[in-house]
Amino acid sequence: MKLHELSATAIAAAVQAKEVSAGDVLRAHIARIEVLDPALNCFTDRTFTRAATEAAAVDRKIAAGEVVGPLAGVPIAVKNLFDVTGLATLAGAKIEREAAPAAADAPILARLTAAGAVLLGALNMDEYAYGFVTENAHDGVTHNPHDLARIAGGSSGGSAAAVAGGLAALTLGSDTNGSIRLPAGLCGIFGLKPSYGRIDRTGTFPFVDSFDHLGPFARSTADLAIAYDLLQDSDRAMPALTQRIDGARVAVLEDWFEYGAAPEMLAAVAAVAKGLGSMAKAILPEARRARAAAFCISAFEGGQLHKANLQTRPQDFDPATRPRLIAGALQPAETIYQAQRFRNWFAHEAKKLFEIFDLLLAPATPCVAPLIGQKTFELDGQTMPLRPNLGIYTQPISFIGLPVVCVPVTTGMLPRGVQIIAPAGRESLALAAAWQLERDGVVAAPVAEPTL
Amino acid sequence: MTPSDDPIADYLDQAAILLNLPIRPEHYAEVLAAFRVLRAQAEVVTEFALPEHTEAAPRYTP
């Protein structure tokens, strides 16, 4: 197996066993980036000099017999809304290019590098994280490694495509309405959106305070779990990846979460359900309204956040972002108040459902990765605008902050993502389910080999 | 002002003035379109009769 094909866990084990040096791993990934990134457009900043220093430090420690962390020599990268020392935190925006360079890494990035990870750079995204496509007017389109004519999804498109293409073993992204789960699904990799509030957001550029989450992308469940354990102190997932969850009560979400889904997406969900030994179905009531409430709150909080720049320099925003932010900021208070009231009601309904089931399943997207530039798609027999509707199955879940592991069904066609949704605080259960599916061969994330 | 036959556009125009968020002419059509989408979504939320004791979902913890 080539070095860029190894999981983060395998890289760290090989480095620690002195089978390969961190420097060798880094050079292999830089070579991969040099060849593929001109076509994929994942990276907006490359920090290879820093990476060389970090890799050399890992190799020195190992040579000296010192203890190294669980990510020793693992090449990582972060969505460009994370603070990286010496770089302006772009958040995908032209306006933020004027920002002073960050004085320090975001704390959760620092946690990974303290564990031995090596930072390759910062990654492309939709402007201010407001989108599902990563067709950024300032930094260009990130292409899907499985088919360069298709989108990687968004807003963490660079983070997903970099892992899928073997440019990095592990990346970080953010998820407000689906921005980890959606690109993970379209790019055929694993993504974790933890419970709301689980991971510290300090040192990252906000979008919607009510819904913003941070989390990792990887090509294996174990990599997600080890990253999750490093990113916070209140939970441990790795111990859960040792036993099957055959007793878990699992159900496929019907109603809204089937509405408009392509048959191949429903087939992927069914394959995952079968892999978890379940034929049960469940309904999360009024998910359509949850999606609508998340839609309105996101536009409002995002618009208010950027109001000063929308007043004085609207021409500097991405044309795809600008109208939604302006319109969002001008919404009446009634909408936002009632949407936040509905959030409480909907969270209570989800809790009731989790008294019956332990895990819920739903597609990550209604369809496989759309073509770049595609404006509409078929949803339940109707032609619908693509951008606002790709996240219809992810938005109701982040609305109430539930933890989700997105797992990739990659056999036979373009990747299809399935959300494994757990009760708040039960990330470990969702990760254990993903690990079981991966071990049984139901889901997998092989490195994509783009045709250049 | 004289109401037009488009209350959504009327609201948007007045809100932009009141909230001091002017909409440039070259951006107006796309902002109005985005606002219409938001209003349609808002109706999906506000048409639902919540129990009166349902509180908003606050995050502030002292």
Short mmCIF file of C-alpha atoms in Angstrom, two decimals:
data_model
loop_
_atom_site.label_atom_id
_atom_site.label_comp_id
_atom_site.label_asym_id
_atom_site.label_seq_id
_atom_site.Cartn_x
_atom_site.Cartn_y
_atom_site.Cartn_z
CA MET A 1 0.00 0.00 0.00
CA LYS A 2 1.27 3.48 -0.85
CA LEU A 3 1.82 5.98 1.97
CA HIS A 4 -0.97 8.28 0.80
CA GLU A 5 -3.39 5.36 0.98
CA LEU A 6 -2.73 4.65 4.66
CA SER A 7 -5.20 5.71 7.32
CA ALA A 8 -4.09 8.13 10.00
CA THR A 9 -3.97 5.30 12.52
CA ALA A 10 -1.83 3.17 10.20
CA ILE A 11 0.54 6.05 9.48
CA ALA A 12 1.04 6.78 13.18
CA ALA A 13 1.66 3.09 13.90
CA ALA A 14 4.19 2.81 11.08
CA VAL A 15 5.99 5.97 12.16
CA GLN A 16 6.10 4.88 15.79
CA ALA A 17 7.42 1.45 14.76
CA LYS A 18 10.14 3.20 12.69
CA GLU A 19 8.89 1.43 9.56
CA VAL A 20 8.72 4.82 7.90
CA SER A 21 9.71 8.32 8.96
CA ALA A 22 7.34 11.25 9.39
CA GLY A 23 9.47 12.99 6.77
CA ASP A 24 8.83 10.19 4.27
CA VAL A 25 5.10 10.35 4.93
CA LEU A 26 5.12 14.11 4.48
CA ARG A 27 7.06 13.93 1.20
CA ALA A 28 4.64 11.35 -0.17
CA HIS A 29 1.68 13.57 0.61
CA ILE A 30 3.33 16.70 -0.77
CA ALA A 31 4.03 14.81 -3.98
CA ARG A 32 0.39 13.75 -4.12
CA ILE A 33 -0.74 17.36 -3.59
CA GLU A 34 1.61 18.66 -6.29
CA VAL A 35 0.16 16.21 -8.81
CA LEU A 36 -3.53 16.31 -7.91
CA ASP A 37 -4.35 19.64 -6.33
CA PRO A 38 -4.10 21.67 -9.55
CA ALA A 39 -7.08 19.58 -10.66
CA LEU A 40 -8.89 19.21 -7.33
CA ASN A 41 -8.31 22.71 -5.88
CA CYS A 42 -8.49 21.68 -2.23
CA PHE A 43 -5.78 23.90 -0.78
CA THR A 44 -5.97 27.67 -0.45
CA ASP A 45 -2.76 27.84 1.60
CA ARG A 46 0.09 25.33 1.81
CA THR A 47 2.20 25.22 4.96
CA PHE A 48 4.86 22.79 3.77
CA THR A 49 7.75 24.55 5.53
CA ARG A 50 5.93 24.32 8.83
CA ALA A 51 5.00 20.71 8.04
CA ALA A 52 8.66 19.84 7.44
CA THR A 53 9.57 21.31 10.83
CA GLU A 54 6.78 19.37 12.54
CA ALA A 55 7.70 16.11 10.81
CA ALA A 56 11.36 16.55 11.70
CA ALA A 57 10.40 17.10 15.34
CA VAL A 58 8.45 13.83 15.36
CA ASP A 59 11.36 11.96 13.81
CA ARG A 60 13.81 13.48 16.31
CA LYS A 61 11.65 12.40 19.24
CA ILE A 62 11.38 8.87 17.94
CA ALA A 63 15.12 8.68 17.33
CA ALA A 64 15.66 9.87 20.90
CA GLY A 65 13.31 7.24 22.26
CA GLU A 66 10.81 9.85 23.47
CA VAL A 67 7.07 9.30 23.63
CA VAL A 68 5.16 10.62 20.61
CA GLY A 69 1.44 11.20 20.29
CA PRO A 70 -1.20 9.02 18.64
CA LEU A 71 -1.06 11.09 15.44
CA ALA A 72 2.72 10.91 15.07
CA GLY A 73 3.59 11.98 11.53
CA VAL A 74 -0.02 12.09 10.30
CA PRO A 75 -0.50 14.73 7.56
CA ILE A 76 -3.56 16.83 8.29
CA ALA A 77 -5.18 20.00 6.94
CA VAL A 78 -7.98 22.30 8.06
CA LYS A 79 -10.86 24.19 6.48
CA ASN A 80 -9.71 27.77 6.05
CA LEU A 81 -12.01 29.07 8.79
CA PHE A 82 -9.64 27.61 11.41
CA ASP A 83 -6.95 29.92 12.74
CA VAL A 84 -3.52 28.82 11.55
CA THR A 85 -0.55 30.71 12.95
CA GLY A 86 0.73 33.22 10.39
CA LEU A 87 -2.21 32.91 7.98
CA ALA A 88 -5.22 35.15 7.59
CA THR A 89 -8.32 33.15 8.50
CA LEU A 90 -10.10 33.41 5.15
CA ALA A 91 -13.42 31.70 5.87
CA GLY A 92 -13.65 31.49 2.09
CA ALA A 93 -14.07 35.26 1.83
CA LYS A 94 -12.29 37.93 -0.17
CA ILE A 95 -12.94 40.38 2.66
CA GLU A 96 -11.02 38.30 5.19
CA ARG A 97 -7.87 38.40 3.07
CA GLU A 98 -7.32 41.76 4.74
CA ALA A 99 -7.40 40.23 8.21
CA ALA A 100 -4.23 40.13 10.28
CA PRO A 101 -2.50 36.74 10.28
CA ALA A 102 -3.63 34.53 13.14
CA ALA A 103 -1.34 34.80 16.15
CA ALA A 104 -1.96 31.19 17.19
CA ASP A 105 -3.51 27.97 15.94
CA ALA A 106 -7.13 27.27 16.84
CA PRO A 107 -7.02 25.25 20.07
CA ILE A 108 -8.43 22.13 18.45
CA LEU A 109 -5.82 22.28 15.70
CA ALA A 110 -3.19 22.67 18.40
CA ARG A 111 -4.53 19.52 20.05
CA LEU A 112 -3.88 17.53 16.87
CA THR A 113 -0.38 18.88 16.27
CA ALA A 114 0.44 18.30 19.94
CA ALA A 115 -0.44 14.66 19.25
CA GLY A 116 2.14 14.58 16.46
CA ALA A 117 0.08 15.63 13.44
CA VAL A 118 1.78 17.58 10.65
CA LEU A 119 -0.14 20.51 9.13
CA LEU A 120 -0.17 20.64 5.32
CA GLY A 121 -2.30 23.75 4.93
CA ALA A 122 -5.75 25.32 4.78
CA LEU A 123 -8.61 24.16 2.61
CA ASN A 124 -11.26 25.62 0.31
CA MET A 125 -14.86 26.18 1.39
CA ASP A 126 -18.02 28.07 0.50
CA GLU A 127 -17.79 31.73 1.46
CA TYR A 128 -18.43 32.14 5.18
CA ALA A 129 -19.53 28.47 5.23
CA TYR A 130 -22.86 29.45 3.65
CA GLY A 131 -23.28 26.80 0.96
CA PHE A 132 -23.27 23.13 0.06
CA VAL A 133 -21.17 23.19 -3.11
CA THR A 134 -17.68 24.75 -2.59
CA GLU A 135 -17.98 26.69 -5.83
CA ASN A 136 -16.21 29.68 -4.35
CA ALA A 137 -16.15 32.88 -6.42
CA HIS A 138 -12.78 33.91 -4.97
CA ASP A 139 -10.90 30.60 -4.66
CA GLY A 140 -12.55 28.53 -7.37
CA VAL A 141 -14.37 25.22 -7.36
CA THR A 142 -13.19 22.19 -5.41
CA HIS A 143 -13.63 19.12 -7.58
CA ASN A 144 -14.80 15.70 -6.44
CA PRO A 145 -11.90 13.20 -6.59
CA HIS A 146 -14.30 10.46 -7.75
CA ASP A 147 -15.35 12.52 -10.79
CA LEU A 148 -13.67 15.83 -11.51
CA ALA A 149 -16.76 17.12 -13.31
CA ARG A 150 -18.72 16.96 -10.06
CA ILE A 151 -18.80 19.02 -6.89
CA ALA A 152 -17.17 17.87 -3.67
CA GLY A 153 -20.08 19.30 -1.68
CA GLY A 154 -19.76 21.93 0.96
CA SER A 155 -19.20 23.95 2.78
CA SER A 156 -16.20 21.89 3.90
CA GLY A 157 -15.54 20.73 0.33
CA GLY A 158 -11.77 21.09 0.46
CA SER A 159 -11.63 19.11 3.70
CA ALA A 160 -13.60 16.20 2.23
CA ALA A 161 -11.91 16.13 -1.18
CA ALA A 162 -8.41 16.26 0.35
CA VAL A 163 -9.10 13.12 2.38
CA ALA A 164 -10.93 11.34 -0.44
CA GLY A 165 -8.08 12.03 -2.86
CA GLY A 166 -5.32 10.94 -0.47
CA LEU A 167 -3.91 14.46 -0.12
CA ALA A 168 -4.28 14.30 3.66
CA ALA A 169 -5.09 11.47 6.03
CA LEU A 170 -7.26 13.55 8.31
CA THR A 171 -8.86 16.99 8.05
CA LEU A 172 -11.04 19.26 10.13
CA GLY A 173 -14.18 21.03 8.99
CA SER A 174 -17.30 22.66 10.34
CA ASP A 175 -20.96 21.72 10.10
CA THR A 176 -23.76 24.22 10.62
CA ASN A 177 -26.45 22.70 8.40
CA GLY A 178 -24.64 19.68 6.96
CA SER A 179 -21.21 20.98 5.97
CA ILE A 180 -19.34 17.93 7.28
CA ARG A 181 -21.92 15.22 6.51
CA LEU A 182 -22.81 16.41 3.03
CA PRO A 183 -19.29 16.64 1.51
CA ALA A 184 -18.24 13.48 3.35
CA GLY A 185 -21.13 11.68 1.70
CA LEU A 186 -20.51 13.08 -1.78
CA CYS A 187 -16.78 12.35 -1.59
CA GLY A 188 -17.14 8.85 -0.12
CA ILE A 189 -15.39 9.26 3.22
CA PHE A 190 -16.27 9.20 6.92
CA GLY A 191 -17.27 12.40 8.72
CA LEU A 192 -18.24 13.11 12.31
CA LYS A 193 -20.47 15.94 13.42
CA PRO A 194 -20.35 15.71 17.22
CA SER A 195 -23.07 16.88 19.60
CA TYR A 196 -23.64 20.62 19.66
CA GLY A 197 -21.29 22.22 22.17
CA ARG A 198 -19.03 19.18 22.47
CA ILE A 199 -16.00 20.71 20.74
CA ASP A 200 -14.54 24.13 21.55
CA ARG A 201 -15.07 26.60 18.67
CA THR A 202 -12.43 29.08 19.84
CA GLY A 203 -10.16 30.19 17.03
CA THR A 204 -12.60 29.42 14.24
CA PHE A 205 -14.61 31.84 12.12
CA PRO A 206 -18.32 31.62 13.08
CA PHE A 207 -21.32 31.35 10.80
CA VAL A 208 -24.42 30.59 12.91
CA ASP A 209 -23.75 30.47 16.64
CA SER A 210 -26.93 28.48 17.24
CA PHE A 211 -25.81 25.58 15.03
CA ASP A 212 -22.04 25.71 14.42
CA HIS A 213 -20.18 22.44 15.08
CA LEU A 214 -16.60 21.35 14.35
CA GLY A 215 -15.46 17.85 13.49
CA PRO A 216 -13.11 15.54 11.60
CA PHE A 217 -13.05 13.82 8.19
CA ALA A 218 -11.15 10.56 7.64
CA ARG A 219 -11.03 7.33 5.62
CA SER A 220 -11.71 5.10 8.63
CA THR A 221 -13.89 5.06 11.71
CA ALA A 222 -10.88 4.53 13.95
CA ASP A 223 -9.35 7.73 12.60
CA LEU A 224 -12.53 9.66 13.37
CA ALA A 225 -12.61 8.20 16.87
CA ILE A 226 -8.99 8.97 17.65
CA ALA A 227 -9.43 12.54 16.38
CA TYR A 228 -12.65 12.94 18.37
CA ASP A 229 -10.94 11.75 21.53
CA LEU A 230 -8.16 14.27 20.99
CA LEU A 231 -10.48 17.17 20.15
CA GLN A 232 -12.35 17.20 23.47
CA ASP A 233 -12.02 16.00 27.06
CA SER A 234 -15.54 15.00 28.05
CA ASP A 235 -15.94 11.70 26.17
CA ARG A 236 -13.91 8.77 24.89
CA ALA A 237 -14.87 6.88 21.73
CA MET A 238 -11.94 4.56 21.09
CA PRO A 239 -12.98 2.06 23.80
CA ALA A 240 -16.35 1.69 22.03
CA LEU A 241 -14.66 0.38 18.88
CA THR A 242 -14.06 -3.04 20.35
CA GLN A 243 -17.45 -4.66 20.49
CA ARG A 244 -20.38 -5.13 18.16
CA ILE A 245 -23.61 -3.23 18.75
CA ASP A 246 -25.92 -6.06 17.75
CA GLY A 247 -28.36 -5.21 20.52
CA ALA A 248 -28.83 -1.63 19.41
CA ARG A 249 -32.31 -0.62 18.27
CA VAL A 250 -31.85 0.94 14.85
CA ALA A 251 -34.49 2.50 12.59
CA VAL A 252 -34.54 4.09 9.16
CA LEU A 253 -36.18 7.52 9.15
CA GLU A 254 -39.15 7.72 6.80
CA ASP A 255 -41.34 10.57 5.64
CA TRP A 256 -39.21 13.72 5.18
CA PHE A 257 -35.99 11.72 5.02
CA GLU A 258 -37.23 9.74 2.03
CA TYR A 259 -38.90 12.67 0.31
CA GLY A 260 -37.30 13.20 -3.06
CA ALA A 261 -34.40 10.81 -2.48
CA ALA A 262 -32.98 9.06 -5.51
CA PRO A 263 -33.48 5.28 -5.38
CA GLU A 264 -29.75 4.68 -5.06
CA MET A 265 -29.67 6.84 -1.92
CA LEU A 266 -32.47 4.84 -0.32
CA ALA A 267 -30.66 1.65 -1.33
CA ALA A 268 -27.55 2.87 0.49
CA VAL A 269 -29.58 3.54 3.63
CA ALA A 270 -31.15 0.09 3.35
CA ALA A 271 -27.72 -1.51 3.00
CA VAL A 272 -26.55 0.20 6.18
CA ALA A 273 -29.75 -0.78 8.02
CA LYS A 274 -29.29 -4.38 6.93
CA GLY A 275 -25.67 -4.23 8.07
CA LEU A 276 -26.90 -3.16 11.50
CA GLY A 277 -29.51 -5.90 11.52
CA SER A 278 -32.58 -3.70 11.42
CA MET A 279 -35.74 -3.55 9.35
CA ALA A 280 -37.44 -0.97 11.59
CA LYS A 281 -38.80 2.36 10.35
CA ALA A 282 -39.45 5.55 12.31
CA ILE A 283 -40.78 9.05 11.77
CA LEU A 284 -39.25 12.17 13.29
CA PRO A 285 -42.31 14.42 13.26
CA GLU A 286 -42.33 17.76 11.46
CA ALA A 287 -38.78 17.44 10.12
CA ARG A 288 -39.86 19.62 7.20
CA ARG A 289 -40.52 22.47 9.62
CA ALA A 290 -37.23 21.81 11.41
CA ARG A 291 -35.42 22.23 8.13
CA ALA A 292 -37.34 25.45 7.45
CA ALA A 293 -36.56 26.82 10.91
CA ALA A 294 -32.85 26.04 10.50
CA PHE A 295 -32.93 27.70 7.09
CA CYS A 296 -34.36 30.95 8.51
CA ILE A 297 -32.18 31.10 11.64
CA SER A 298 -29.04 30.45 9.57
CA ALA A 299 -29.79 33.29 7.18
CA PHE A 300 -30.63 35.61 10.06
CA GLU A 301 -27.60 34.94 12.25
CA GLY A 302 -25.26 34.86 9.27
CA GLY A 303 -26.70 38.09 7.89
CA GLN A 304 -26.48 39.87 11.21
CA LEU A 305 -22.91 38.64 11.71
CA HIS A 306 -21.81 40.23 8.43
CA LYS A 307 -24.13 43.24 8.49
CA ALA A 308 -21.38 45.87 8.74
CA ASN A 309 -19.67 44.61 5.59
CA LEU A 310 -22.99 44.10 3.81
CA GLN A 311 -23.72 47.78 4.48
CA THR A 312 -20.42 49.13 3.24
CA ARG A 313 -18.92 46.68 0.75
CA PRO A 314 -21.54 44.24 -0.54
CA GLN A 315 -19.69 44.04 -3.85
CA ASP A 316 -16.90 42.09 -2.13
CA PHE A 317 -19.13 39.14 -1.20
CA ASP A 318 -19.51 36.02 -3.30
CA PRO A 319 -22.62 36.59 -5.47
CA ALA A 320 -23.95 33.23 -4.29
CA THR A 321 -23.74 34.28 -0.65
CA ARG A 322 -24.60 37.98 -0.69
CA PRO A 323 -28.35 37.94 -1.40
CA ARG A 324 -29.05 35.27 1.18
CA LEU A 325 -27.14 37.15 3.88
CA ILE A 326 -28.84 40.49 3.13
CA ALA A 327 -32.29 38.92 2.96
CA GLY A 328 -31.56 36.90 6.09
CA ALA A 329 -30.55 39.93 8.12
CA LEU A 330 -33.83 41.68 7.28
CA GLN A 331 -36.18 38.95 8.49
CA PRO A 332 -38.81 39.86 11.09
CA ALA A 333 -38.16 38.93 14.72
CA GLU A 334 -41.27 36.77 14.73
CA THR A 335 -39.70 34.26 12.37
CA ILE A 336 -36.57 33.82 14.45
CA TYR A 337 -38.38 33.69 17.78
CA GLN A 338 -40.88 31.10 16.54
CA ALA A 339 -38.10 29.10 14.87
CA GLN A 340 -36.19 28.99 18.17
CA ARG A 341 -39.36 27.94 20.00
CA PHE A 342 -39.92 25.24 17.40
CA ARG A 343 -36.36 24.07 18.00
CA ASN A 344 -37.24 23.22 21.60
CA TRP A 345 -40.38 21.40 20.55
CA PHE A 346 -38.57 19.41 17.86
CA ALA A 347 -35.72 18.46 20.20
CA HIS A 348 -38.31 17.07 22.60
CA GLU A 349 -39.86 14.98 19.81
CA ALA A 350 -36.43 13.57 18.97
CA LYS A 351 -35.85 12.65 22.61
CA LYS A 352 -39.13 10.74 22.62
CA LEU A 353 -38.07 8.84 19.50
CA PHE A 354 -34.77 7.95 21.14
CA GLU A 355 -36.70 6.30 23.97
CA ILE A 356 -37.72 3.71 21.35
CA PHE A 357 -34.58 3.60 19.20
CA ASP A 358 -30.86 3.97 19.86
CA LEU A 359 -29.79 5.03 16.37
CA LEU A 360 -31.60 6.56 13.39
CA LEU A 361 -30.53 6.35 9.75
CA ALA A 362 -31.07 8.80 6.89
CA PRO A 363 -29.39 9.70 3.61
CA ALA A 364 -26.83 12.50 3.76
CA THR A 365 -28.06 13.94 0.46
CA PRO A 366 -30.99 13.37 -1.92
CA CYS A 367 -28.62 12.38 -4.74
CA VAL A 368 -25.02 11.58 -5.61
CA ALA A 369 -22.61 14.44 -6.32
CA PRO A 370 -24.16 16.87 -8.83
CA LEU A 371 -22.21 18.31 -11.72
CA ILE A 372 -20.21 21.50 -11.17
CA GLY A 373 -22.34 24.47 -12.14
CA GLN A 374 -25.55 22.48 -11.98
CA LYS A 375 -28.38 24.79 -10.90
CA THR A 376 -31.31 22.43 -10.46
CA PHE A 377 -32.03 18.79 -9.72
CA GLU A 378 -34.98 16.47 -9.63
CA LEU A 379 -36.56 16.25 -6.17
CA ASP A 380 -39.63 14.04 -5.90
CA GLY A 381 -40.35 14.49 -9.59
CA GLN A 382 -40.03 18.28 -9.43
CA THR A 383 -37.21 20.42 -10.72
CA MET A 384 -35.81 22.22 -7.68
CA PRO A 385 -32.93 24.67 -7.10
CA LEU A 386 -29.86 22.65 -6.16
CA ARG A 387 -27.97 24.86 -3.71
CA PRO A 388 -30.60 25.31 -1.00
CA ASN A 389 -31.95 21.76 -1.23
CA LEU A 390 -28.87 19.53 -1.02
CA GLY A 391 -29.01 19.74 2.77
CA ILE A 392 -32.65 18.88 3.33
CA TYR A 393 -31.78 15.70 5.26
CA THR A 394 -28.91 17.15 7.27
CA GLN A 395 -30.46 20.44 8.41
CA PRO A 396 -33.14 19.02 10.73
CA ILE A 397 -30.48 17.06 12.62
CA SER A 398 -27.92 19.82 13.21
CA PHE A 399 -30.89 22.06 14.12
CA ILE A 400 -31.09 20.14 17.40
CA GLY A 401 -27.40 19.33 17.72
CA LEU A 402 -27.52 15.53 17.53
CA PRO A 403 -24.25 13.67 16.88
CA VAL A 404 -23.94 12.03 13.47
CA VAL A 405 -21.38 9.83 11.77
CA CYS A 406 -21.68 9.96 7.99
CA VAL A 407 -20.59 6.64 6.49
CA PRO A 408 -19.72 6.03 2.83
CA VAL A 409 -21.34 3.41 0.64
CA THR A 410 -18.91 3.34 -2.25
CA THR A 411 -19.55 0.16 -4.13
CA GLY A 412 -20.37 0.18 -7.81
CA MET A 413 -21.10 3.85 -8.44
CA LEU A 414 -20.52 7.36 -7.15
CA PRO A 415 -20.30 7.54 -3.34
CA ARG A 416 -23.45 7.76 -1.26
CA GLY A 417 -23.41 8.98 2.33
CA VAL A 418 -25.62 7.66 5.10
CA GLN A 419 -26.16 9.50 8.38
CA ILE A 420 -25.97 7.42 11.57
CA ILE A 421 -27.75 9.67 14.07
CA ALA A 422 -27.40 9.16 17.82
CA PRO A 423 -28.96 10.80 20.87
CA ALA A 424 -27.15 13.89 22.16
CA GLY A 425 -23.94 12.88 23.87
CA ARG A 426 -23.81 9.39 22.32
CA GLU A 427 -21.12 9.93 19.67
CA SER A 428 -19.47 6.70 20.77
CA LEU A 429 -22.52 4.65 19.84
CA ALA A 430 -22.67 6.13 16.33
CA LEU A 431 -18.94 5.55 15.91
CA ALA A 432 -19.27 1.97 17.14
CA ALA A 433 -22.00 1.36 14.55
CA ALA A 434 -19.81 2.85 11.81
CA TRP A 435 -16.87 0.73 12.94
CA GLN A 436 -19.01 -2.44 12.79
CA LEU A 437 -20.21 -1.58 9.28
CA GLU A 438 -16.65 -0.87 8.17
CA ARG A 439 -15.35 -4.11 9.66
CA ASP A 440 -18.15 -6.05 7.93
CA GLY A 441 -17.36 -4.41 4.58
CA VAL A 442 -20.69 -2.57 4.26
CA VAL A 443 -18.99 0.83 4.15
CA ALA A 444 -15.50 1.79 3.02
CA ALA A 445 -13.51 4.81 1.91
CA PRO A 446 -10.82 3.77 -0.55
CA VAL A 447 -8.63 6.59 -1.87
CA ALA A 448 -10.06 7.94 -5.12
CA GLU A 449 -7.77 8.02 -8.14
CA PRO A 450 -8.93 10.95 -10.28
CA THR A 451 -8.55 10.72 -14.02
CA LEU A 452 -6.47 13.78 -14.94
CA MET B 1 -45.84 55.08 1.72
CA THR B 2 -48.45 53.68 -0.60
CA PRO B 3 -48.69 49.90 -0.36
CA SER B 4 -48.01 48.13 -3.60
CA ASP B 5 -49.51 44.82 -4.63
CA ASP B 6 -46.35 43.11 -3.42
CA PRO B 7 -46.26 43.17 0.40
CA ILE B 8 -43.04 41.15 0.50
CA ALA B 9 -41.21 43.74 -1.59
CA ASP B 10 -42.78 46.49 0.52
CA TYR B 11 -41.58 44.86 3.73
CA LEU B 12 -38.08 44.35 2.32
CA ASP B 13 -37.82 47.98 1.21
CA GLN B 14 -38.94 49.33 4.59
CA ALA B 15 -36.86 46.87 6.61
CA ALA B 16 -33.77 47.83 4.63
CA ILE B 17 -34.38 51.48 5.56
CA LEU B 18 -35.26 50.81 9.20
CA LEU B 19 -32.35 48.43 9.79
CA ASN B 20 -29.92 50.58 7.80
CA LEU B 21 -29.01 47.84 5.36
CA PRO B 22 -29.38 49.48 1.95
CA ILE B 23 -29.78 47.18 -1.04
CA ARG B 24 -27.92 48.35 -4.13
CA PRO B 25 -30.00 48.42 -7.31
CA GLU B 26 -27.77 45.86 -8.99
CA HIS B 27 -28.35 43.44 -6.07
CA TYR B 28 -32.03 44.12 -5.50
CA ALA B 29 -33.61 41.40 -7.66
CA GLU B 30 -31.51 38.61 -6.19
CA VAL B 31 -32.07 39.84 -2.62
CA LEU B 32 -35.83 39.99 -3.19
CA ALA B 33 -35.76 36.47 -4.62
CA ALA B 34 -33.83 35.22 -1.60
CA PHE B 35 -36.26 36.99 0.72
CA ARG B 36 -39.23 35.34 -0.97
CA VAL B 37 -37.63 31.94 -0.37
CA LEU B 38 -37.10 32.84 3.29
CA ARG B 39 -40.70 34.00 3.68
CA ALA B 40 -41.96 30.73 2.25
CA GLN B 41 -39.80 28.82 4.74
CA ALA B 42 -40.86 31.12 7.57
CA GLU B 43 -44.50 30.31 6.89
CA VAL B 44 -43.73 26.61 7.22
CA VAL B 45 -42.50 27.40 10.74
CA THR B 46 -45.02 29.99 11.89
CA GLU B 47 -48.11 28.16 10.62
CA PHE B 48 -47.40 25.39 13.12
CA ALA B 49 -49.32 25.87 16.34
CA LEU B 50 -46.85 25.31 19.16
CA PRO B 51 -48.09 24.71 22.70
CA GLU B 52 -48.11 28.11 24.38
CA HIS B 53 -45.67 27.07 27.10
CA THR B 54 -42.98 26.14 24.58
CA GLU B 55 -39.97 28.32 25.28
CA ALA B 56 -37.40 29.44 22.76
CA ALA B 57 -34.20 27.40 22.75
CA PRO B 58 -31.77 29.67 24.56
CA ARG B 59 -28.09 28.88 24.90
CA TYR B 60 -27.05 31.43 27.50
CA THR B 61 -25.82 29.86 30.71
CA PRO B 62 -24.49 32.21 33.37
#
